[in-house]
mmCIF file of C-alpha atoms in Angstrom:
data_model
loop_
_atom_site.group_PDB
_atom_site.id
_atom_site.type_symbol
_atom_site.label_atom_id
_atom_site.label_comp_id
_atom_site.label_asym_id
_atom_site.label_seq_id
_atom_site.Cartn_x
_atom_site.Cartn_y
_atom_site.Cartn_z
ATOM 1 C CA UNK A 1 1.048 13.063 13.430
ATOM 2 C CA UNK A 2 4.573 14.187 12.800
ATOM 3 C CA UNK A 3 7.844 14.791 14.477
ATOM 4 C CA UNK A 4 10.406 17.434 13.613
ATOM 5 C CA UNK A 5 14.068 16.622 13.171
ATOM 6 C CA UNK A 6 16.339 19.578 13.903
ATOM 7 C CA UNK A 7 19.744 19.594 12.257
ATOM 8 C CA UNK A 8 22.812 20.896 14.078
ATOM 9 C CA UNK A 9 24.588 23.895 12.595
ATOM 10 C CA UNK A 10 28.373 24.109 12.895
ATOM 11 C CA UNK A 11 29.564 27.718 12.723
ATOM 12 C CA UNK A 12 33.157 28.743 12.009
ATOM 13 C CA UNK A 13 34.029 32.290 13.174
ATOM 14 C CA UNK A 14 37.148 34.146 12.058
ATOM 15 C CA UNK A 15 38.662 36.673 14.480
ATOM 16 C CA UNK A 16 40.868 38.253 11.801
ATOM 17 C CA UNK A 17 38.286 39.004 9.164
ATOM 18 C CA UNK A 18 35.041 40.897 8.946
ATOM 19 C CA UNK A 19 33.575 38.190 6.690
ATOM 20 C CA UNK A 20 30.220 37.072 8.133
ATOM 21 C CA UNK A 21 30.151 33.672 9.798
ATOM 22 C CA UNK A 22 28.983 30.791 7.616
ATOM 23 C CA UNK A 23 26.999 27.743 8.673
ATOM 24 C CA UNK A 24 27.119 24.209 7.337
ATOM 25 C CA UNK A 25 24.121 21.926 7.802
ATOM 26 C CA UNK A 26 24.999 18.260 8.201
ATOM 27 C CA UNK A 27 22.381 16.376 6.177
ATOM 28 C CA UNK A 28 20.528 13.509 7.765
ATOM 29 C CA UNK A 29 19.523 10.614 5.514
ATOM 30 C CA UNK A 30 15.744 10.295 5.518
ATOM 31 C CA UNK A 31 14.143 7.116 4.231
ATOM 32 C CA UNK A 32 10.531 6.940 3.075
ATOM 33 C CA UNK A 33 8.162 3.999 2.929
ATOM 34 C CA UNK A 34 4.628 3.242 1.773
ATOM 35 C CA UNK A 35 2.156 1.322 3.912
ATOM 36 C CA UNK A 36 -0.936 -0.271 2.344
ATOM 37 C CA UNK A 37 -3.733 -1.565 4.577
ATOM 38 C CA UNK A 38 -6.988 -3.444 3.982
ATOM 39 C CA UNK A 39 -9.313 -4.496 6.804
ATOM 40 C CA UNK A 40 -12.825 -4.192 8.220
ATOM 41 C CA UNK A 41 -13.660 -0.569 8.945
ATOM 42 C CA UNK A 42 -13.706 0.193 12.659
ATOM 43 C CA UNK A 43 -12.920 3.044 15.004
ATOM 44 C CA UNK A 44 -9.337 3.796 15.943
ATOM 45 C CA UNK A 45 -7.441 2.579 12.869
ATOM 46 C CA UNK A 46 -5.972 5.930 11.830
ATOM 47 C CA UNK A 47 -5.025 6.788 15.398
ATOM 48 C CA UNK A 48 -3.364 3.406 15.987
ATOM 49 C CA UNK A 49 -1.312 3.589 12.784
ATOM 50 C CA UNK A 50 -0.343 7.225 13.329
ATOM 51 C CA UNK A 51 0.696 6.670 16.936
ATOM 52 C CA UNK A 52 2.796 3.653 15.943
ATOM 53 C CA UNK A 53 4.721 5.651 13.335
ATOM 54 C CA UNK A 54 5.086 8.548 15.786
ATOM 55 C CA UNK A 55 6.636 6.246 18.422
ATOM 56 C CA UNK A 56 9.344 5.344 15.923
ATOM 57 C CA UNK A 57 9.984 9.033 15.230
ATOM 58 C CA UNK A 58 8.410 8.987 11.776
ATOM 59 C CA UNK A 59 6.689 11.813 9.923
ATOM 60 C CA UNK A 60 3.553 11.056 7.893
ATOM 61 C CA UNK A 61 3.819 12.630 4.429
ATOM 62 C CA UNK A 62 0.538 11.554 2.824
ATOM 63 C CA UNK A 63 -2.465 9.560 3.969
ATOM 64 C CA UNK A 64 -5.327 8.442 1.722
ATOM 65 C CA UNK A 65 -8.211 6.312 2.900
ATOM 66 C CA UNK A 66 -11.487 4.896 1.670
ATOM 67 C CA UNK A 67 -14.310 2.903 3.223
ATOM 68 C CA UNK A 68 -17.010 1.065 1.304
ATOM 69 C CA UNK A 69 -19.697 2.026 3.849
ATOM 70 C CA UNK A 70 -20.325 4.545 6.614
ATOM 71 C CA UNK A 71 -20.180 1.746 9.166
ATOM 72 C CA UNK A 72 -18.878 -1.803 9.037
ATOM 73 C CA UNK A 73 -17.564 -1.634 5.472
ATOM 74 C CA UNK A 74 -14.172 -2.558 4.108
ATOM 75 C CA UNK A 75 -11.438 -0.062 4.855
ATOM 76 C CA UNK A 76 -8.430 0.830 2.697
ATOM 77 C CA UNK A 77 -5.456 3.044 3.514
ATOM 78 C CA UNK A 78 -2.339 4.198 1.686
ATOM 79 C CA UNK A 79 0.148 6.025 3.857
ATOM 80 C CA UNK A 80 3.619 7.368 3.114
ATOM 81 C CA UNK A 81 5.981 8.344 5.893
ATOM 82 C CA UNK A 82 9.566 9.486 6.362
ATOM 83 C CA UNK A 83 11.866 8.030 8.992
ATOM 84 C CA UNK A 84 15.610 8.481 9.352
ATOM 85 C CA UNK A 85 17.428 5.171 9.196
ATOM 86 C CA UNK A 86 14.319 3.133 8.357
ATOM 87 C CA UNK A 87 16.200 0.763 6.059
ATOM 88 C CA UNK A 88 18.340 -0.417 8.962
ATOM 89 C CA UNK A 89 15.379 -1.189 11.246
ATOM 90 C CA UNK A 90 12.652 -2.115 8.768
ATOM 91 C CA UNK A 91 12.507 -5.783 9.863
ATOM 92 C CA UNK A 92 11.961 -4.742 13.472
ATOM 93 C CA UNK A 93 9.437 -2.118 12.353
ATOM 94 C CA UNK A 94 7.417 -4.688 10.403
ATOM 95 C CA UNK A 95 7.467 -7.283 13.176
ATOM 96 C CA UNK A 96 6.350 -4.737 15.748
ATOM 97 C CA UNK A 97 3.589 -3.343 13.514
ATOM 98 C CA UNK A 98 2.303 -6.852 12.804
ATOM 99 C CA UNK A 99 2.101 -7.651 16.514
ATOM 100 C CA UNK A 100 0.795 -4.377 17.929
ATOM 101 C CA UNK A 101 -1.446 -2.907 15.199
ATOM 102 C CA UNK A 102 -2.145 -5.303 12.310
ATOM 103 C CA UNK A 103 -3.142 -8.183 14.584
ATOM 104 C CA UNK A 104 -5.483 -5.991 16.619
ATOM 105 C CA UNK A 105 -7.424 -4.870 13.540
ATOM 106 C CA UNK A 106 -7.008 -8.081 11.517
ATOM 107 C CA UNK A 107 -5.280 -6.213 8.689
ATOM 108 C CA UNK A 108 -4.040 -7.420 5.341
ATOM 109 C CA UNK A 109 -1.088 -5.100 4.819
ATOM 110 C CA UNK A 110 2.296 -4.572 3.250
ATOM 111 C CA UNK A 111 5.136 -2.138 3.758
ATOM 112 C CA UNK A 112 7.448 -1.058 0.948
ATOM 113 C CA UNK A 113 10.784 0.673 1.376
ATOM 114 C CA UNK A 114 10.636 3.383 -1.294
ATOM 115 C CA UNK A 115 14.383 3.264 -1.858
ATOM 116 C CA UNK A 116 13.900 -0.160 -3.455
ATOM 117 C CA UNK A 117 12.656 0.140 -7.036
ATOM 118 C CA UNK A 118 10.219 -2.411 -8.442
ATOM 119 C CA UNK A 119 11.817 -4.706 -11.001
ATOM 120 C CA UNK A 120 9.658 -4.978 -14.118
ATOM 121 C CA UNK A 121 9.850 -7.360 -17.061
ATOM 122 C CA UNK A 122 7.943 -6.788 -20.311
ATOM 123 C CA UNK A 123 6.426 -9.317 -22.715
ATOM 124 C CA UNK A 124 5.598 -8.208 -26.263
ATOM 125 C CA UNK A 125 4.908 -9.633 -29.711
ATOM 126 C CA UNK A 126 5.072 -7.393 -32.819
ATOM 127 C CA UNK A 127 3.045 -4.274 -31.980
ATOM 128 C CA UNK A 128 5.518 -1.766 -30.579
ATOM 129 C CA UNK A 129 3.454 1.244 -29.451
ATOM 130 C CA UNK A 130 2.899 0.211 -25.813
ATOM 131 C CA UNK A 131 6.406 -1.211 -25.423
ATOM 132 C CA UNK A 132 8.262 1.796 -26.825
ATOM 133 C CA UNK A 133 6.165 4.175 -24.751
ATOM 134 C CA UNK A 134 7.105 2.326 -21.561
ATOM 135 C CA UNK A 135 10.803 2.254 -22.517
ATOM 136 C CA UNK A 136 10.770 5.965 -23.394
ATOM 137 C CA UNK A 137 9.110 6.909 -20.097
ATOM 138 C CA UNK A 138 11.567 4.709 -18.227
ATOM 139 C CA UNK A 139 14.541 6.314 -19.969
ATOM 140 C CA UNK A 140 13.234 9.790 -19.103
ATOM 141 C CA UNK A 141 12.698 8.898 -15.448
ATOM 142 C CA UNK A 142 8.916 9.086 -15.778
ATOM 143 C CA UNK A 143 8.342 5.437 -14.827
ATOM 144 C CA UNK A 144 9.319 4.801 -11.229
ATOM 145 C CA UNK A 145 10.832 1.331 -11.633
ATOM 146 C CA UNK A 146 13.696 -0.709 -13.098
ATOM 147 C CA UNK A 147 12.904 -2.411 -16.415
ATOM 148 C CA UNK A 148 15.108 -5.493 -16.397
ATOM 149 C CA UNK A 149 14.402 -7.166 -19.756
ATOM 150 C CA UNK A 150 11.986 -7.698 -22.619
ATOM 151 C CA UNK A 151 10.819 -11.112 -23.838
ATOM 152 C CA UNK A 152 9.149 -11.561 -27.218
ATOM 153 C CA UNK A 153 7.893 -14.468 -29.276
ATOM 154 C CA UNK A 154 9.234 -12.644 -32.364
ATOM 155 C CA UNK A 155 12.594 -11.092 -33.251
ATOM 156 C CA UNK A 156 11.096 -7.958 -34.823
ATOM 157 C CA UNK A 157 11.652 -5.565 -31.900
ATOM 158 C CA UNK A 158 15.118 -6.664 -30.791
ATOM 159 C CA UNK A 159 16.984 -3.646 -32.185
ATOM 160 C CA UNK A 160 14.419 -1.169 -30.890
ATOM 161 C CA UNK A 161 14.676 -2.620 -27.378
ATOM 162 C CA UNK A 162 18.460 -2.893 -27.351
ATOM 163 C CA UNK A 163 18.702 0.742 -28.473
ATOM 164 C CA UNK A 164 17.360 1.574 -25.004
ATOM 165 C CA UNK A 165 20.060 -0.581 -23.384
ATOM 166 C CA UNK A 166 17.512 -3.190 -22.238
ATOM 167 C CA UNK A 167 18.244 -6.938 -22.667
ATOM 168 C CA UNK A 168 16.033 -8.656 -25.268
ATOM 169 C CA UNK A 169 15.172 -12.367 -25.244
ATOM 170 C CA UNK A 170 13.482 -14.252 -28.075
ATOM 171 C CA UNK A 171 11.279 -17.122 -26.904
ATOM 172 C CA UNK A 172 9.283 -18.596 -29.822
ATOM 173 C CA UNK A 173 5.871 -19.986 -28.889
ATOM 174 C CA UNK A 174 3.965 -22.608 -30.861
ATOM 175 C CA UNK A 175 1.077 -24.892 -29.998
ATOM 176 C CA UNK A 176 3.620 -27.699 -29.566
ATOM 177 C CA UNK A 177 6.081 -25.957 -27.216
ATOM 178 C CA UNK A 178 3.834 -23.651 -25.180
ATOM 179 C CA UNK A 179 4.587 -25.286 -21.813
ATOM 180 C CA UNK A 180 8.330 -25.274 -22.432
ATOM 181 C CA UNK A 181 8.241 -21.677 -23.675
ATOM 182 C CA UNK A 182 6.346 -20.505 -20.591
ATOM 183 C CA UNK A 183 8.844 -22.261 -18.345
ATOM 184 C CA UNK A 184 11.664 -20.460 -20.148
ATOM 185 C CA UNK A 185 9.867 -17.126 -19.782
ATOM 186 C CA UNK A 186 9.299 -17.798 -16.093
ATOM 187 C CA UNK A 187 13.008 -18.483 -15.589
ATOM 188 C CA UNK A 188 14.033 -15.374 -17.564
ATOM 189 C CA UNK A 189 11.666 -13.207 -15.545
ATOM 190 C CA UNK A 190 12.559 -14.650 -12.145
ATOM 191 C CA UNK A 191 13.396 -11.900 -9.673
ATOM 192 C CA UNK A 192 10.987 -9.376 -11.145
ATOM 193 C CA UNK A 193 8.184 -7.888 -9.085
ATOM 194 C CA UNK A 194 5.879 -7.256 -12.050
ATOM 195 C CA UNK A 195 5.344 -8.522 -15.591
ATOM 196 C CA UNK A 196 3.752 -6.230 -18.182
ATOM 197 C CA UNK A 197 2.047 -7.597 -21.289
ATOM 198 C CA UNK A 198 2.628 -4.768 -23.778
ATOM 199 C CA UNK A 199 0.468 -6.331 -26.488
ATOM 200 C CA UNK A 200 1.827 -9.851 -25.987
ATOM 201 C CA UNK A 201 -0.373 -11.815 -28.356
ATOM 202 C CA UNK A 202 -0.286 -15.099 -26.473
ATOM 203 C CA UNK A 203 -2.724 -16.408 -23.873
ATOM 204 C CA UNK A 204 -0.830 -17.327 -20.725
ATOM 205 C CA UNK A 205 -1.738 -20.614 -19.114
ATOM 206 C CA UNK A 206 -3.419 -20.743 -15.705
ATOM 207 C CA UNK A 207 -0.307 -22.491 -14.337
ATOM 208 C CA UNK A 208 1.885 -19.563 -15.376
ATOM 209 C CA UNK A 209 -0.550 -16.944 -14.051
ATOM 210 C CA UNK A 210 -0.846 -18.746 -10.713
ATOM 211 C CA UNK A 211 2.879 -18.300 -10.165
ATOM 212 C CA UNK A 212 2.526 -14.516 -10.611
ATOM 213 C CA UNK A 213 -0.567 -13.610 -8.528
ATOM 214 C CA UNK A 214 -1.616 -10.004 -9.181
ATOM 215 C CA UNK A 215 1.867 -9.435 -10.626
ATOM 216 C CA UNK A 216 0.940 -9.370 -14.320
ATOM 217 C CA UNK A 217 -0.683 -6.349 -15.985
ATOM 218 C CA UNK A 218 -2.258 -6.616 -19.431
ATOM 219 C CA UNK A 219 -3.619 -4.018 -21.847
ATOM 220 C CA UNK A 220 -6.364 -4.696 -24.347
ATOM 221 C CA UNK A 221 -8.727 -2.699 -26.513
ATOM 222 C CA UNK A 222 -12.240 -2.411 -25.185
ATOM 223 C CA UNK A 223 -15.119 -1.220 -27.277
ATOM 224 C CA UNK A 224 -18.777 -0.611 -26.610
ATOM 225 C CA UNK A 225 -19.783 -3.107 -27.913
ATOM 226 C CA UNK A 226 -16.661 -5.282 -27.543
ATOM 227 C CA UNK A 227 -15.037 -6.934 -30.537
ATOM 228 C CA UNK A 228 -12.873 -10.034 -30.379
ATOM 229 C CA UNK A 229 -10.737 -11.801 -32.912
ATOM 230 C CA UNK A 230 -8.731 -10.386 -35.771
ATOM 231 C CA UNK A 231 -8.778 -6.700 -36.737
ATOM 232 C CA UNK A 232 -11.095 -5.320 -34.028
ATOM 233 C CA UNK A 233 -10.744 -1.752 -35.283
ATOM 234 C CA UNK A 234 -12.152 -2.714 -38.674
ATOM 235 C CA UNK A 235 -15.022 -4.455 -36.887
ATOM 236 C CA UNK A 236 -15.608 -1.295 -34.876
ATOM 237 C CA UNK A 237 -15.561 0.816 -38.024
ATOM 238 C CA UNK A 238 -18.009 -1.500 -39.757
ATOM 239 C CA UNK A 239 -20.303 -1.365 -36.745
ATOM 240 C CA UNK A 240 -20.163 2.427 -36.538
ATOM 241 C CA UNK A 241 -19.098 2.689 -32.905
ATOM 242 C CA UNK A 242 -19.018 6.096 -31.226
ATOM 243 C CA UNK A 243 -16.559 5.197 -28.448
ATOM 244 C CA UNK A 244 -13.299 3.281 -28.510
ATOM 245 C CA UNK A 245 -11.090 2.637 -25.537
ATOM 246 C CA UNK A 246 -8.645 0.448 -23.651
ATOM 247 C CA UNK A 247 -8.451 -1.407 -20.344
ATOM 248 C CA UNK A 248 -5.434 -2.230 -18.177
ATOM 249 C CA UNK A 249 -6.025 -5.020 -15.685
ATOM 250 C CA UNK A 250 -4.339 -7.683 -13.620
ATOM 251 C CA UNK A 251 -4.137 -11.056 -15.323
ATOM 252 C CA UNK A 252 -6.022 -13.987 -13.824
ATOM 253 C CA UNK A 253 -6.725 -17.496 -15.062
ATOM 254 C CA UNK A 254 -9.991 -16.255 -16.601
ATOM 255 C CA UNK A 255 -9.126 -14.430 -19.815
ATOM 256 C CA UNK A 256 -9.441 -10.620 -19.604
ATOM 257 C CA UNK A 257 -11.492 -10.836 -16.408
ATOM 258 C CA UNK A 258 -8.919 -9.719 -13.832
ATOM 259 C CA UNK A 259 -9.301 -6.651 -11.582
ATOM 260 C CA UNK A 260 -9.334 -3.470 -13.647
ATOM 261 C CA UNK A 261 -6.702 -0.850 -12.799
ATOM 262 C CA UNK A 262 -7.354 1.842 -15.413
ATOM 263 C CA UNK A 263 -9.543 2.534 -18.448
ATOM 264 C CA UNK A 264 -10.024 5.335 -20.917
ATOM 265 C CA UNK A 265 -12.178 6.059 -23.961
ATOM 266 C CA UNK A 266 -12.209 8.435 -26.912
ATOM 267 C CA UNK A 267 -15.293 9.616 -28.763
ATOM 268 C CA UNK A 268 -15.237 8.974 -32.520
ATOM 269 C CA UNK A 269 -17.613 9.562 -35.420
ATOM 270 C CA UNK A 270 -18.418 8.138 -38.813
ATOM 271 C CA UNK A 271 -15.719 10.400 -40.255
ATOM 272 C CA UNK A 272 -12.807 8.358 -38.811
ATOM 273 C CA UNK A 273 -11.270 5.742 -41.091
ATOM 274 C CA UNK A 274 -10.052 2.336 -39.905
ATOM 275 C CA UNK A 275 -6.475 3.661 -39.946
ATOM 276 C CA UNK A 276 -7.485 6.631 -37.789
ATOM 277 C CA UNK A 277 -9.354 4.386 -35.348
ATOM 278 C CA UNK A 278 -6.273 2.196 -34.971
ATOM 279 C CA UNK A 279 -4.089 5.238 -34.278
ATOM 280 C CA UNK A 280 -6.524 6.606 -31.702
ATOM 281 C CA UNK A 281 -6.913 3.192 -30.081
ATOM 282 C CA UNK A 282 -3.202 2.580 -29.796
ATOM 283 C CA UNK A 283 -2.658 6.016 -28.298
ATOM 284 C CA UNK A 284 -5.246 5.208 -25.622
ATOM 285 C CA UNK A 285 -3.661 1.793 -25.006
ATOM 286 C CA UNK A 286 -0.176 3.127 -24.357
ATOM 287 C CA UNK A 287 -1.364 5.870 -22.001
ATOM 288 C CA UNK A 288 -3.676 3.592 -20.034
ATOM 289 C CA UNK A 289 -0.970 0.948 -19.676
ATOM 290 C CA UNK A 290 1.642 3.480 -18.543
ATOM 291 C CA UNK A 291 -0.681 4.860 -15.877
ATOM 292 C CA UNK A 292 -1.551 1.381 -14.599
ATOM 293 C CA UNK A 293 2.089 0.314 -14.393
ATOM 294 C CA UNK A 294 3.148 3.527 -12.670
ATOM 295 C CA UNK A 295 0.362 3.264 -10.090
ATOM 296 C CA UNK A 296 1.324 -0.345 -9.364
ATOM 297 C CA UNK A 297 5.027 0.386 -8.845
ATOM 298 C CA UNK A 298 4.152 3.404 -6.696
ATOM 299 C CA UNK A 299 2.053 1.137 -4.436
ATOM 300 C CA UNK A 300 -1.172 2.953 -5.254
ATOM 301 C CA UNK A 301 -3.314 -0.109 -5.997
ATOM 302 C CA UNK A 302 -5.074 -2.384 -3.493
ATOM 303 C CA UNK A 303 -6.919 -5.415 -4.852
ATOM 304 C CA UNK A 304 -10.239 -6.229 -3.207
ATOM 305 C CA UNK A 305 -11.849 -9.389 -4.578
ATOM 306 C CA UNK A 306 -12.121 -8.726 -8.325
ATOM 307 C CA UNK A 307 -11.946 -4.953 -8.034
ATOM 308 C CA UNK A 308 -9.228 -2.441 -7.219
ATOM 309 C CA UNK A 309 -8.958 0.642 -5.066
ATOM 310 C CA UNK A 310 -6.539 3.027 -6.752
ATOM 311 C CA UNK A 311 -5.166 5.983 -4.772
ATOM 312 C CA UNK A 312 -3.995 7.913 -7.836
#
């Protein structure tokens, strides 16, 4: 449902000239927001949400929904709407929605004011392909967020990061200082909405991950079959794989087992060398990671148990 806002035209007429009258439209500031909903599927949800937004004078821009079953399944919705002056009344809007709609349908939900950009921090080690791709997209306005800083356990990428005007912090990590290093990283990243592991070659502790629930995205190579340990692309070459790929997922306490956001693969043959496999794999990694990060900061991902619903 939508409402139409009509602007007022102010016309200035001259009685001494034959110049046609001109009109000036006074612009009205329109705010937009994204509403994400998860609940048990039942009749009346779309109508209730739409009517609520309509009562506030809002205009629904997009609405995507998905249900896991024809009846009685789990329901997911992503809705964007425009509403003049929303930023000034958003607290009242949220409180009213919680009481009149969310409570009735027992919703898990969140509302995001789209004028507020997600703050994103990046962790990296020595591989630069995923990091530089994110920084380049951010610089070109292709990544809808604010990258606040980069933390690395090596100094190698300092100049590359600072060339983009992004603060760089070196936090060495050893087996003897891991807890202290993670505490320092946590303090440096405080205030961010999302952490991105752009090939950060350290395993984060469960204590650290617990403090950032579904707020850390990792990228890793994924082969069929999978290869772990050093030099996975050489292992893949030796095994003669026909597909290589990458997976972007949320980080949980269980290593590489968090909800998957995005994946991609590329078909290869016996003709590709190890060097070519690495190049192909890293290209997949950077693209998969960029898509996952962009979908997260655009509020397109809803986590359901250990899976995700992505309205991309």
